[in-house]
mmCIF file of C-alpha atoms and ligand atoms in Angstrom:
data_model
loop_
_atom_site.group_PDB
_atom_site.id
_atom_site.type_symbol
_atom_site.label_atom_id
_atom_site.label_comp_id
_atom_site.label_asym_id
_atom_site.label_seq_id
_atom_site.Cartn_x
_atom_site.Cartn_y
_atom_site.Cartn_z
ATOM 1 C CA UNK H 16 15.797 7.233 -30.291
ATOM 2 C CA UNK H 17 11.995 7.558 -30.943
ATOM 3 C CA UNK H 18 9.945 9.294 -28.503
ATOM 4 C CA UNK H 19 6.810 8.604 -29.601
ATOM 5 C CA UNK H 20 6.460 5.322 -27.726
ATOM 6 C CA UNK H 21 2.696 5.030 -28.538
ATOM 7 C CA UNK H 22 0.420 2.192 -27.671
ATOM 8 C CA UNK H 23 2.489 0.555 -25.435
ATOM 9 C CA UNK H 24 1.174 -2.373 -23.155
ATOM 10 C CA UNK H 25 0.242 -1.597 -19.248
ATOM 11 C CA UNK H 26 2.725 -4.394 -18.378
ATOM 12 C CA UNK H 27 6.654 -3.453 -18.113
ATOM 13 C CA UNK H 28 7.312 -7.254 -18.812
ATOM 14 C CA UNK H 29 7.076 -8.622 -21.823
ATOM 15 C CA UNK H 30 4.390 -11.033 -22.035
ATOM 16 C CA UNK H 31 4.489 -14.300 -20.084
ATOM 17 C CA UNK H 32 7.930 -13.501 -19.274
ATOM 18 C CA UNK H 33 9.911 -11.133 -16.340
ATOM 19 C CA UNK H 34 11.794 -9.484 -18.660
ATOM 20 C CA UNK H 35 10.965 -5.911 -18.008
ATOM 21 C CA UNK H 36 11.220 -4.056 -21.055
ATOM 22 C CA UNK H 37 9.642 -0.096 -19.811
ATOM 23 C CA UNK H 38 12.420 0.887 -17.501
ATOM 24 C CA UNK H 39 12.186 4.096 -15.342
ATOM 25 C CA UNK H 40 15.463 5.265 -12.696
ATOM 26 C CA UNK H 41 13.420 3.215 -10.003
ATOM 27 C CA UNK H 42 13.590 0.041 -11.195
ATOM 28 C CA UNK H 43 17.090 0.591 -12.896
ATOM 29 C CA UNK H 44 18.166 1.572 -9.327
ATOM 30 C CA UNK H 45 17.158 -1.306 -7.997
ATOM 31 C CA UNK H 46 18.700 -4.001 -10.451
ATOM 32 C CA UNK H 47 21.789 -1.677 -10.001
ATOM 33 C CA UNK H 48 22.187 -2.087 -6.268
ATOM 34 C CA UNK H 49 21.526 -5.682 -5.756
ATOM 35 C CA UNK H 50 19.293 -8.589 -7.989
ATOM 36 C CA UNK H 51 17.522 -9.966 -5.403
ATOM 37 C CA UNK H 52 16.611 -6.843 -4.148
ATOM 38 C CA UNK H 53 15.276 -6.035 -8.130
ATOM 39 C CA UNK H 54 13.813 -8.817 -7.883
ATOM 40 C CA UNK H 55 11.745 -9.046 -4.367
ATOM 41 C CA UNK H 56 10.181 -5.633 -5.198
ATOM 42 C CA UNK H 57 9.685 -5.497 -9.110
ATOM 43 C CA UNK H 58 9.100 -9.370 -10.069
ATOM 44 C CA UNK H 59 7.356 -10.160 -6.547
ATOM 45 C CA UNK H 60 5.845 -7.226 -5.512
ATOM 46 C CA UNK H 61 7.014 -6.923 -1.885
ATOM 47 C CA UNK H 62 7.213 -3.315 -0.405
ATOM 48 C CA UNK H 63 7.232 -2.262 3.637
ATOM 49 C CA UNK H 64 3.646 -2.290 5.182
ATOM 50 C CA UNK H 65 4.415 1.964 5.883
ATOM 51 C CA UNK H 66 5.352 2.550 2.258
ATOM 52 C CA UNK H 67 1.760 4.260 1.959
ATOM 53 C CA UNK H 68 2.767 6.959 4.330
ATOM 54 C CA UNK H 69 5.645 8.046 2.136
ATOM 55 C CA UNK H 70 4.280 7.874 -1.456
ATOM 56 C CA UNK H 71 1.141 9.756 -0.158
ATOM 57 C CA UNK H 72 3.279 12.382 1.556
ATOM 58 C CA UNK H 73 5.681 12.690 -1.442
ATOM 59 C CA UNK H 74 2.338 12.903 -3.785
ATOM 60 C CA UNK H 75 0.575 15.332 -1.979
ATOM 61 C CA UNK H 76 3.589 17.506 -1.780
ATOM 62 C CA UNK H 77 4.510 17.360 -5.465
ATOM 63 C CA UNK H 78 0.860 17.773 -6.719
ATOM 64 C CA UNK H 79 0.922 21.211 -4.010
ATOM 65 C CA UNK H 80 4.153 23.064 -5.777
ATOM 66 C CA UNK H 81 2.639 21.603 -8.923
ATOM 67 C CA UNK H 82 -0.945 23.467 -8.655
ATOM 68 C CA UNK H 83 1.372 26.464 -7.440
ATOM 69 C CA UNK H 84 3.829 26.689 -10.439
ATOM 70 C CA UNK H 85 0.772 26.346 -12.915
ATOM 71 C CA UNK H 86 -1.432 29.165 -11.347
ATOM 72 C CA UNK H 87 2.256 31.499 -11.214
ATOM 73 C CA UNK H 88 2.445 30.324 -14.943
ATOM 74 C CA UNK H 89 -0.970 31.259 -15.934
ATOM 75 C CA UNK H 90 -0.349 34.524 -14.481
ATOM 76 C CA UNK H 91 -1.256 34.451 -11.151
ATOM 77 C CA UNK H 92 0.328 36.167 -8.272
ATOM 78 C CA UNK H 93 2.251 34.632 -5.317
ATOM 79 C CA UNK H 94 -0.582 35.320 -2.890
ATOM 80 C CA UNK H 95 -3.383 33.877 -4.698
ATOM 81 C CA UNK H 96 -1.272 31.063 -6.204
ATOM 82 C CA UNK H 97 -0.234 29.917 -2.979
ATOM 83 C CA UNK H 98 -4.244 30.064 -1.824
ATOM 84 C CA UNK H 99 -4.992 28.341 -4.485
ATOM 85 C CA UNK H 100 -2.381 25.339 -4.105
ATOM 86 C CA UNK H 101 -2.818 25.401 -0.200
ATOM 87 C CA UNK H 102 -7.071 24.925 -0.737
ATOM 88 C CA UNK H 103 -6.607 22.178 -3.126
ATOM 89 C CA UNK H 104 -4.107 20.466 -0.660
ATOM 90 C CA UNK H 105 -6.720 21.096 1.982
ATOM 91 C CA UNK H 106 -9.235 19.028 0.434
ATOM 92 C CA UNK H 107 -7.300 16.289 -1.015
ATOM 93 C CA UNK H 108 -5.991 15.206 2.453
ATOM 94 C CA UNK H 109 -9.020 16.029 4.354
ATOM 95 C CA UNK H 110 -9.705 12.619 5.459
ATOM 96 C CA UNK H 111 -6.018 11.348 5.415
ATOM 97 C CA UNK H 112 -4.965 9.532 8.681
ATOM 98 C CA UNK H 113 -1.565 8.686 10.153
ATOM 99 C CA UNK H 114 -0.847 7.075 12.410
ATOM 100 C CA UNK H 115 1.561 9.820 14.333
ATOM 101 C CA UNK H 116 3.114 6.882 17.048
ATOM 102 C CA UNK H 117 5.144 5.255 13.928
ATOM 103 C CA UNK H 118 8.397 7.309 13.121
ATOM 104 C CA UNK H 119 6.828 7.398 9.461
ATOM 105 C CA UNK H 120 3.280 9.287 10.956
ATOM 106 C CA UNK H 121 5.673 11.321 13.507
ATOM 107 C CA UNK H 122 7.241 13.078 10.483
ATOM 108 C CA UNK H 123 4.230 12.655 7.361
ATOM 109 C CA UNK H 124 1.036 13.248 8.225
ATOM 110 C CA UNK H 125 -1.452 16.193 7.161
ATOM 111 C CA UNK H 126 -0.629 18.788 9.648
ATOM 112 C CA UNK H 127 3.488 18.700 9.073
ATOM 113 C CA UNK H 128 2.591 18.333 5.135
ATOM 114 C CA UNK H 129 0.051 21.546 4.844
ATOM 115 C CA UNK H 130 3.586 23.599 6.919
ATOM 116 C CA UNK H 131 5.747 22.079 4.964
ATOM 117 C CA UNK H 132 4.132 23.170 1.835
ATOM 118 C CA UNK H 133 3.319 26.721 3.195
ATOM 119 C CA UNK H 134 7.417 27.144 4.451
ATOM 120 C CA UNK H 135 7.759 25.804 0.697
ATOM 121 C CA UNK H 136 5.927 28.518 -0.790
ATOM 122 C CA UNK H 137 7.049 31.274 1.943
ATOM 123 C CA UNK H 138 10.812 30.437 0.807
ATOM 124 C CA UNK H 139 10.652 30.733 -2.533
ATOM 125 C CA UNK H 140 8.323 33.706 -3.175
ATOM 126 C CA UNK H 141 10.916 35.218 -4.799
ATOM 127 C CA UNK H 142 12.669 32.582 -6.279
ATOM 128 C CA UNK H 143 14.817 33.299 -9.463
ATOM 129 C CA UNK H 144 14.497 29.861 -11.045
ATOM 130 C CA UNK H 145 11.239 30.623 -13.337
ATOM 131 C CA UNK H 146 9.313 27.839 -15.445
ATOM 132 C CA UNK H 147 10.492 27.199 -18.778
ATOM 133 C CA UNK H 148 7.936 27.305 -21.455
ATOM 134 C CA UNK H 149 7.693 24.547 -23.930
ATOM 135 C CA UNK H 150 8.066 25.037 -27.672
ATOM 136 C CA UNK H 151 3.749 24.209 -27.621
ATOM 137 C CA UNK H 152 3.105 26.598 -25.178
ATOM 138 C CA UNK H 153 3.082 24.573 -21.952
ATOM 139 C CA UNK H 154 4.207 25.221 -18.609
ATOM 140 C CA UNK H 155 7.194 22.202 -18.381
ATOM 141 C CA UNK H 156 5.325 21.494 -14.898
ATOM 142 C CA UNK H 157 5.118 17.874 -13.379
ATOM 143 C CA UNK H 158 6.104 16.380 -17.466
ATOM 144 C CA UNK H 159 5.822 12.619 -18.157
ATOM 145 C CA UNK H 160 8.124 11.245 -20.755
ATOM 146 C CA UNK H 161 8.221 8.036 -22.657
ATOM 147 C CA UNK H 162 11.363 7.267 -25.414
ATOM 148 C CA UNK H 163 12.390 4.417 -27.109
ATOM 149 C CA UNK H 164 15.853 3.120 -27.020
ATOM 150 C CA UNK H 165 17.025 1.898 -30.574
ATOM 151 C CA UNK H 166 17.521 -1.826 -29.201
ATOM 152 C CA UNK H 167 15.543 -4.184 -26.840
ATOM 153 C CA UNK H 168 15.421 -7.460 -24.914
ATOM 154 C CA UNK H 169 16.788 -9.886 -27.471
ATOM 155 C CA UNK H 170 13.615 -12.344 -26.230
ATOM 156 C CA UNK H 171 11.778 -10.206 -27.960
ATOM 157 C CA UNK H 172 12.933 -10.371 -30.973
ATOM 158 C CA UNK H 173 13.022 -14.362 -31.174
ATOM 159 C CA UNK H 174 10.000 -14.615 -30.246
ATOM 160 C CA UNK H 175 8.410 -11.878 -32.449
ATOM 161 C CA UNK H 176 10.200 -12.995 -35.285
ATOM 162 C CA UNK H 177 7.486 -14.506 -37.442
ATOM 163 C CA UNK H 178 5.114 -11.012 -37.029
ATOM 164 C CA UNK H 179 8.410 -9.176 -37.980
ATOM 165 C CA UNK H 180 8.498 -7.055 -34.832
ATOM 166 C CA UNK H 181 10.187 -6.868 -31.618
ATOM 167 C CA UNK H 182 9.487 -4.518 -28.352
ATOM 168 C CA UNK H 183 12.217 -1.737 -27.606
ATOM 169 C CA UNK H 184 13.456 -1.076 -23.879
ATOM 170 C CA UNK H 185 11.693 1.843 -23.527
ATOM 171 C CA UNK H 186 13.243 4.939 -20.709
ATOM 172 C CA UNK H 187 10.057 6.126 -18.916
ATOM 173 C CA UNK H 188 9.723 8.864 -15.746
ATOM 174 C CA UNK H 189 7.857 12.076 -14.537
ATOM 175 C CA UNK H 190 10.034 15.384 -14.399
ATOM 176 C CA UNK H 191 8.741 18.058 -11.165
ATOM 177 C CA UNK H 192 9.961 20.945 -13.343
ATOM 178 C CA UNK H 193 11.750 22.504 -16.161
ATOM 179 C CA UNK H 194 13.310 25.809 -14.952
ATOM 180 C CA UNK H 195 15.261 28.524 -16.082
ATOM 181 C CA UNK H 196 17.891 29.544 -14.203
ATOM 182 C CA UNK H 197 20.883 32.225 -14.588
ATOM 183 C CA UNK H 198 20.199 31.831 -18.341
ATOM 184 C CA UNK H 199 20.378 28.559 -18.488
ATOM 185 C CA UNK H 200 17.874 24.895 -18.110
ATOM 186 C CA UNK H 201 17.841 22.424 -15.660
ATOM 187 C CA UNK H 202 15.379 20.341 -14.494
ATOM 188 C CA UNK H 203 14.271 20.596 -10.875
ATOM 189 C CA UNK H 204 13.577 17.241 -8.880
ATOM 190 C CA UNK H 205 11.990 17.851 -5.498
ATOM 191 C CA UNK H 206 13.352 15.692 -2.286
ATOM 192 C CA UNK H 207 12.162 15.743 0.997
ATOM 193 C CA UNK H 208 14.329 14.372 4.047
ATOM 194 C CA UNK H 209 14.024 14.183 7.409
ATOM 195 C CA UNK H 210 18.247 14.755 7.867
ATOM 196 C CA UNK H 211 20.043 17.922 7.016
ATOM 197 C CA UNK H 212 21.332 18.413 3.714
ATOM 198 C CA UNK H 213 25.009 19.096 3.706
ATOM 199 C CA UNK H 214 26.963 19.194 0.692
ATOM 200 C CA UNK H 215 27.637 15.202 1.355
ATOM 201 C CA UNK H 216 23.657 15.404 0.450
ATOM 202 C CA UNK H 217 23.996 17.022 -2.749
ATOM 203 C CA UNK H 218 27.514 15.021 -3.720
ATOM 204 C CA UNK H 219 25.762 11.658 -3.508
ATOM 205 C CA UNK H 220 23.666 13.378 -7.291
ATOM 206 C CA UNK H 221 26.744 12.900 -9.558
ATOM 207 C CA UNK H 222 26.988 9.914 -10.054
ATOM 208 C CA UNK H 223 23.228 9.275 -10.243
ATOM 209 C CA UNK H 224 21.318 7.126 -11.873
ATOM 210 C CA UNK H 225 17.640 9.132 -11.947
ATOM 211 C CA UNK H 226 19.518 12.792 -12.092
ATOM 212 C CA UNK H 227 21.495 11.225 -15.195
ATOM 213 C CA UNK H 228 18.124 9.496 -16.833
ATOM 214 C CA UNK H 229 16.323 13.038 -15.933
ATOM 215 C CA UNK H 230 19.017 14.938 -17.811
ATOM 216 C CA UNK H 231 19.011 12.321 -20.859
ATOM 217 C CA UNK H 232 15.317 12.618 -20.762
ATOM 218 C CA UNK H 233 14.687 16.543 -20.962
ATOM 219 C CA UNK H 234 17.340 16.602 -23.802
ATOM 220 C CA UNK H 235 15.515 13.677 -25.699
ATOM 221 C CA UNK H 236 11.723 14.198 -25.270
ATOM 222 C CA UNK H 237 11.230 17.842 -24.710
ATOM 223 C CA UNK H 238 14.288 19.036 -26.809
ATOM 224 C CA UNK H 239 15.297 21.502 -23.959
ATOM 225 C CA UNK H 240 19.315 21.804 -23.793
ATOM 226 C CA UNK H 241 19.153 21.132 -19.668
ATOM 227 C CA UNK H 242 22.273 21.666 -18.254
ATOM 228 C CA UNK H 243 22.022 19.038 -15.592
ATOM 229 C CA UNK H 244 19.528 18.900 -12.242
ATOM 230 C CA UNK H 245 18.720 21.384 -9.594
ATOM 231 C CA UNK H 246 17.678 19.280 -6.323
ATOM 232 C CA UNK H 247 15.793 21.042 -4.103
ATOM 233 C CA UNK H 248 16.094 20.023 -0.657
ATOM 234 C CA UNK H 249 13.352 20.231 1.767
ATOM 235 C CA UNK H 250 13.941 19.019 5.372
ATOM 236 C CA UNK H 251 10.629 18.326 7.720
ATOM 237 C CA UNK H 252 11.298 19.491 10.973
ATOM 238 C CA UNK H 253 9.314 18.973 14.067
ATOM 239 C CA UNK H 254 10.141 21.697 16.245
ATOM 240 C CA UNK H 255 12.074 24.278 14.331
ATOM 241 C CA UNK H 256 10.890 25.915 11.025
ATOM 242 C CA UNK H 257 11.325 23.494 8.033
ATOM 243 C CA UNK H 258 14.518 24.014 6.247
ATOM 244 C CA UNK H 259 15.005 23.885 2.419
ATOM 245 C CA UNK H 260 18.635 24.265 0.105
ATOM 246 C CA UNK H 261 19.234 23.604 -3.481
ATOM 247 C CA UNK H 262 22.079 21.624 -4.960
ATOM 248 C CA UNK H 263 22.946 21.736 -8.948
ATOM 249 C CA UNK H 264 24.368 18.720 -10.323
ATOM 250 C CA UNK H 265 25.656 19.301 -13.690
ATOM 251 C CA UNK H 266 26.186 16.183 -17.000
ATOM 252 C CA UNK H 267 27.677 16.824 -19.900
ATOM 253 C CA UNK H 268 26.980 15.127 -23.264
ATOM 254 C CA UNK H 269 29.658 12.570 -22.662
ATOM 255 C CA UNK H 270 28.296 11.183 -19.116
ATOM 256 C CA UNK H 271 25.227 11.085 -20.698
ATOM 257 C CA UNK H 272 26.266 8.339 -24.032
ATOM 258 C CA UNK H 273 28.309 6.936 -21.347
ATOM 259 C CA UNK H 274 24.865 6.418 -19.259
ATOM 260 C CA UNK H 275 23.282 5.005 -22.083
ATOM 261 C CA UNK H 276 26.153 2.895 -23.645
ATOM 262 C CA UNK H 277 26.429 0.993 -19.193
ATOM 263 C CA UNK H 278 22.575 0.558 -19.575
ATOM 264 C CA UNK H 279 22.592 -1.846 -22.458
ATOM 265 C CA UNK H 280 24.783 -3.983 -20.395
ATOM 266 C CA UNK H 281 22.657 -3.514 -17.404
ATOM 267 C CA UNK H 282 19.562 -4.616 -19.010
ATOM 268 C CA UNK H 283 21.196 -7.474 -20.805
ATOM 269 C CA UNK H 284 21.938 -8.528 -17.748
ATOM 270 C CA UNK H 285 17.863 -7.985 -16.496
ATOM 271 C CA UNK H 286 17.210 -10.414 -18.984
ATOM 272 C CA UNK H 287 19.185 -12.949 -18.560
ATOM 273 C CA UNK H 288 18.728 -13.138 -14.958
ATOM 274 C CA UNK H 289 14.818 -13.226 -15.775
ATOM 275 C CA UNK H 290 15.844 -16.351 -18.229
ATOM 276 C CA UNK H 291 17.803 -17.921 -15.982
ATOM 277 C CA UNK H 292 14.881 -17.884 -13.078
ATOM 278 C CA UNK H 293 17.613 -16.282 -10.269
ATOM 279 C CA UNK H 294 18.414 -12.765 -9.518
ATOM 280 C CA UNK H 295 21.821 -13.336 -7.122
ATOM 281 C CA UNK H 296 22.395 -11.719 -4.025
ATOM 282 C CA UNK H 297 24.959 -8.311 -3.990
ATOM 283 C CA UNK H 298 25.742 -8.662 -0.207
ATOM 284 C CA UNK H 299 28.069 -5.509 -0.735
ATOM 285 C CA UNK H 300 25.036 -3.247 -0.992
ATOM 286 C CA UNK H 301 23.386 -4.586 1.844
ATOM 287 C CA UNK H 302 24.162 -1.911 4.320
ATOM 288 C CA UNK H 303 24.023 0.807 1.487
ATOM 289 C CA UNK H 304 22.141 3.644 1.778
ATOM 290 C CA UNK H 305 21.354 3.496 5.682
ATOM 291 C CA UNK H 306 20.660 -0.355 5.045
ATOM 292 C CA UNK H 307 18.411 -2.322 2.629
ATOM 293 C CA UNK H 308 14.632 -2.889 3.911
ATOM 294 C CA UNK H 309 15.096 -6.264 3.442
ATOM 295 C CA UNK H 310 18.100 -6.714 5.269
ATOM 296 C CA UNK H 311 16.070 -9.000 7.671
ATOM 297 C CA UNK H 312 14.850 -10.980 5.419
ATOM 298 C CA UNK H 313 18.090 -11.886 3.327
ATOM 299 C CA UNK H 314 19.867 -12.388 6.914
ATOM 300 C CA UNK H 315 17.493 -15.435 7.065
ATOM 301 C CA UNK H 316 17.593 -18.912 6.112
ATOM 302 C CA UNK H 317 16.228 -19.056 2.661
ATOM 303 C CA UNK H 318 13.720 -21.901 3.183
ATOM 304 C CA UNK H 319 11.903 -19.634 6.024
ATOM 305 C CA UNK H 320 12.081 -16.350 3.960
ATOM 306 C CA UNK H 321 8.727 -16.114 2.095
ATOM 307 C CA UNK H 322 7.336 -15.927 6.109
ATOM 308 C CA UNK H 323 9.269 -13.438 6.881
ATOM 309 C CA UNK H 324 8.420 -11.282 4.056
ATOM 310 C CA UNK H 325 5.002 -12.158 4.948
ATOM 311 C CA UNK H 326 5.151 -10.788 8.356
ATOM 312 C CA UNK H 327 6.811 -7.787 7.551
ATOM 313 C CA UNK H 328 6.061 -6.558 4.495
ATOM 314 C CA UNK H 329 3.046 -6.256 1.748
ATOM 315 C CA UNK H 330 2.324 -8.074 -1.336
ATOM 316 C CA UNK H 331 0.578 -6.128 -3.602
ATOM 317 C CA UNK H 332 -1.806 -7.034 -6.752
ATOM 318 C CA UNK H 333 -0.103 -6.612 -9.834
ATOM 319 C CA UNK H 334 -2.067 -3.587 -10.538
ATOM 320 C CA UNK H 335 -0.654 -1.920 -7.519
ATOM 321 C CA UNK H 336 2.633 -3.004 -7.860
ATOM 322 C CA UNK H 337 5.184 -0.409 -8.694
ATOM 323 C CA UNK H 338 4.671 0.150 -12.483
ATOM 324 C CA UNK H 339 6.912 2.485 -15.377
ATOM 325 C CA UNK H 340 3.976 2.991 -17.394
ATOM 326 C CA UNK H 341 1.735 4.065 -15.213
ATOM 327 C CA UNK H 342 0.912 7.808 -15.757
ATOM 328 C CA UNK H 343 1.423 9.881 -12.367
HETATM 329 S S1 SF4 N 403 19.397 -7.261 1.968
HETATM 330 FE FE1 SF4 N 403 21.184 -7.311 0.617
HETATM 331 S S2 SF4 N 403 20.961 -9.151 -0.620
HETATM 332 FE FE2 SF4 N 403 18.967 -8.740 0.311
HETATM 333 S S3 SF4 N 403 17.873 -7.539 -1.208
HETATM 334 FE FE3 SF4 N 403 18.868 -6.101 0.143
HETATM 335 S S4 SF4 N 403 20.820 -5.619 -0.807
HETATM 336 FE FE4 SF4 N 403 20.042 -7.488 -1.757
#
C-alpha cells in the first residue's frame, strides 16, 4: 500500500462517473448498510435539514480536546491548557445559535457544549492515557491520513488505458488521537451520546467498520503498532453532571487483512451499482440503528419520493456535500 496519495483530485468520483474511488468509514458505512441509502446521501447529496446542529457540535468539541492535548503536549499544565482550549472555544461559538425548542438545540447548543467540554477536561485531569509522539516529532493529535490500496475501480483502468494509468481506491479519515496507554497504542476516537453507555455501547465497536479502518490506518500511515481503539464515551446530560466512560476495542492483524480482503468485494460492488445506474434497496437495515432517516421517504411510493425528500431534508451543492478528501 502507498501512503503517499499525493495530488489527488477534490472529487471522490472518478470523473464523469459515480464511481467513488476516495473512500473513508462514512461512506463505506453507508454502502454497507443499505444502497439506496449510499446512494441518497453520497451520489445525491440529501442529508436532514438539523444535520448542522450535530456536525457543528461534534466540531467544536473535537477542535476543544484538540487545542487541549496540543498545549499539554507542548508542555503546558492542566490549568492553563484547559484556559487555553476553553477561550478558543469561547470565541469560535460566540455567535452560534440553536434553536433550543428542537430535540437537536435541547441537547447541542453553546451553553451545554462549553460544560460539556469543561466536565471533559475536569475528568480527565489526570488521565493515564498520554499522547504518543510521532517518529517526526509531532503530537499524533487530530491526524489526517490518506493511503492507497494496491487495486482500484476497474473503470478506471479501461478508460485510462491509452495514458497508461489508472486511479487506486484510496482509504481516507481523520484520527482524534494517538495515545499511549498501559504500555501500549491505541487510537482514541471521541463519541458523544445523548443515551448511557453500557457495555451494549461499547460491544456494538467489534465488529466495526471505522474502529477497524482506524486501526488499519494508524498501522499503515503513521507506522504506530496500535493495538486496537479506545472510545471515549461522553454523555450530554441536561440536569445531572455530564457523564463520560471509555471502552477498548481490540483487532488483531488477521481481522484487519480480513477487513481489507471484504472491502474489495464491497467496492466492486460500489461500482457496479454506479454502472448499472441503481443502488437497490436493503429493507433489512431499515430499522437499524434506532431507524434510517430516510425511513419516510423509502416507505413512499417511488414516483412521489423526490417531494418528500424535498420537504424534509437538504440538498446540498456538491462542494458541501459530504466529501473523503476534504481536509478537516
Ligand atoms: S429507509 Fe431502508 S431502504 Fe431506505 S435508505 Fe434507509 S435503509 Fe435503505
Amino acid at each position: 500500500m502507498d501512503t503517499s496519495a499525493s495530488d489527488v483530485p477534490a472529487s471522490p468520483f472518478l470523473e464523469g462517473t459515480n464511481i467513488q474511488f476516495a473512500w473513508d468509514s462514512t461512506s463505506i458505512g453507508y454502502l454497507k448498510t443499505c444502497p439506496k441509502l449510499y446512494y441518497l446521501v453520497m451520489i445525491e447529496g440529501w442529508s436532514p435539514k438539523d444535520d448542522s446542529v450535530h456536525l457543528r457540535y461534534g466540531a467544536e468539541y473535537h477542535s476543544a480536546i484538540e487545542d487541549y492535548d496540543k498545549a499539554k503536549a507542548a508542555g503546558a499544565n492542566h490549568a492553563d491548557a484547559m484556559r487555553h482550549a476553553v477561550h478558543q472555544l469561547m470565541i469560535r461559538t460566540f455567535d452560534w445559535d440553536v434553536d433550543t425548542d428542537t430535540k437537536a438545540g435541547r441537547y447541542k447548543n453553546r451553553r451545554t457544549l462549553i460544560q460539556l467540554v469543561i466536565d471533559y477536561f475536569d475528568f480527565f485531569a489526570n488521565d493515564t492515557a498520554t499522547t504518543h509522539i510521532l517518529e517526526n516529532g509531532r503530537a499524533a493529535v487530530e491526524l489526517s491520513f490518506k493511503f492507497e490500496l494496491d487495486w482500484g475501480p476497474s473503470h478506471s483502468k479501461a478508460y485510462d488505458s491509452q495514458n497508461d494509468i489508472s486511479q487506486p481506491y484510496l482509504l481516507c479519515g481523520h484520527l482524534d488521537r494517538v495515545v499511549s496507554f498501559n504500555n501500549d497504542l491505541y487510537v482514541l476516537d471521541h463519541k458523544t451520546t445523548t443515551t448511557t453507555p453500557s457495555s451494549y455501547f461499547f460491544d456494538g465497536f467489534n465488529p466495526h467498520n471505522q474502529m477497524t479502518l482506524y486501526t488499519l490506518a494508524t498501522q499503515v500511515v503513521y507506522r504506530a503498532p496500535v493495538k486496537g481503539v479506545i472510545v471515549e464515551a461522553a454523555q450530554i446530560k441536561l440536569v445531572e453532571p455530564n457523564f463520560f466512560t471509555r471502552g477498548v476495542t481490540y483487532r488483531t492483524q488477521d481481522q484487519l487483512d480480513e477487513w481489507l480482503s471484504d472491502l474489495r468485494y464491497w467496492l466492486a460492488q460500489a461500482e457496479a451499482f454506479a454502472t448499472a445506474d441503481h443502488w437497490p434497496m436493503n429493507d433489512s437495515s431499515c430499522d437499524k440503528f434506532g431507524g434510517c432517516m430516510f425511513r419516510g421517504i423509502c416507505s413512499k411510493s417511488p414516483q412521489v419520493r423526490e417531494k418528500w425528500l424535498a420537504g424534509d431534508f437538504i440538498k446540498r451543492e456538491i462542494e458541501d456535500r459530504w466529501n473523503p478528501l476534504k481536509p478537516r
